[in-house]
Coordinates of C-alpha atoms in Angstrom, one line a residue:
M531 CA 94.6 92.1 75.3
Y532 CA 98.1 93.0 76.1
A533 CA 99.2 96.1 77.8
I534 CA 102.4 98.0 78.7
A535 CA 102.7 99.8 81.9
I536 CA 105.3 102.5 82.2
I537 CA 106.0 103.3 85.9
R538 CA 107.7 106.7 86.6
Y539 CA 109.1 107.5 90.0
R540 CA 107.5 110.6 91.6
R541 CA 110.0 110.7 94.5
P542 CA 113.8 110.5 94.6
L543 CA 115.2 107.1 94.2
E544 CA 116.3 106.9 97.8
E545 CA 112.6 107.2 98.8
V546 CA 111.6 104.6 96.2
L547 CA 114.2 101.9 97.2
P548 CA 112.6 101.1 100.6
V549 CA 109.4 100.1 98.8
V550 CA 111.0 98.0 96.1
D551 CA 110.8 94.6 97.9
E552 CA 107.1 95.1 98.6
H553 CA 106.6 96.2 94.9
R554 CA 108.4 93.1 93.6
A555 CA 106.4 90.8 95.9
Y556 CA 103.3 92.3 94.4
L557 CA 104.6 91.8 90.9
K558 CA 105.3 88.1 91.7
R559 CA 101.7 87.7 92.7
L560 CA 100.6 89.3 89.3
M561 CA 102.9 86.7 87.6
E562 CA 101.3 83.9 89.5
Q563 CA 97.9 85.1 88.4
G564 CA 99.0 85.1 84.8
L565 CA 98.7 88.8 84.3
L566 CA 102.4 89.8 84.2
L567 CA 104.9 88.4 81.7
A568 CA 107.9 90.6 82.3
S569 CA 109.0 93.6 84.4
G570 CA 112.1 95.5 85.2
P571 CA 113.6 98.9 85.9
L572 CA 114.4 101.4 83.2
D573 CA 118.0 102.5 82.5
P574 CA 118.7 105.1 83.8
R575 CA 116.6 104.1 86.8
Y576 CA 113.8 106.7 86.8
G577 CA 111.0 104.0 86.7
G578 CA 110.2 100.7 85.2
A579 CA 108.0 98.9 82.7
L580 CA 105.6 95.9 82.8
L581 CA 104.4 93.7 80.0
L582 CA 100.9 92.5 80.9
R583 CA 98.1 90.4 79.5
V584 CA 94.6 91.3 80.7
P585 CA 91.2 89.9 80.0
D586 CA 89.7 91.4 76.8
D587 CA 86.4 92.1 78.5
A588 CA 87.8 94.0 81.4
V589 CA 90.9 95.8 80.1
T590 CA 90.4 99.2 81.9
A591 CA 89.2 97.7 85.1
T592 CA 92.0 95.2 85.3
L593 CA 94.7 97.8 84.5
D594 CA 93.2 100.2 87.1
Q595 CA 93.3 97.3 89.7
I596 CA 96.9 96.5 88.8
R597 CA 98.0 100.2 89.2
D598 CA 96.0 100.8 92.4
G599 CA 97.2 97.6 94.1
D600 CA 100.9 98.4 93.6
P601 CA 102.7 99.5 96.7
F602 CA 104.4 102.1 94.6
T603 CA 101.0 103.7 94.0
K604 CA 99.7 103.2 97.5
R605 CA 102.8 104.9 98.9
S606 CA 102.7 107.7 96.3
V607 CA 106.3 107.0 95.1
A608 CA 105.4 106.3 91.5
Q609 CA 102.8 106.8 88.9
Y610 CA 101.6 104.5 86.1
E611 CA 101.0 105.2 82.4
L612 CA 98.7 102.3 81.2
L613 CA 98.9 101.5 77.5
P614 CA 96.6 98.8 76.1
W615 CA 98.5 97.2 73.3
A616 CA 97.4 95.1 70.3
P617 CA 100.6 93.5 69.0
V618 CA 100.6 92.3 65.5
M619 CA 104.1 91.0 64.8
G620 CA 105.1 88.4 67.5
K621 CA 101.6 88.0 69.0
E622 CA 101.6 84.3 68.4
E623 CA 104.9 84.0 70.4
L624 CA 103.5 86.1 73.2
D625 CA 100.3 84.0 73.3
R626 CA 102.5 80.9 73.5
V627 CA 104.5 82.2 76.3
F628 CA 101.5 83.3 78.3
A629 CA 99.8 79.9 77.7
Q630 CA 102.7 78.3 79.5
K631 CA 102.1 80.4 82.6
P632 CA 100.3 78.7 85.6

């Protein structure tokens, strides 16, 4: 199952920026685990988005763990909107890209 996570800042950007490096290190670990395909800030910068692939048999639990493990959540500077997603068009390409991940 794929998912999209929309991250919205709960604090002013100047309070979010000191946590960005820790957040990005966390996202790098998610990539290494094969859970994260892409991420980046929204424009204008009021949050960000993640493209995820999570196990079909543990969608909710995995998404909750991803949200709860993020330094943005732990430091209460952002909130997640977790959207399980069943792509139709382009799914084969997404599957191919994820299959190449370690």
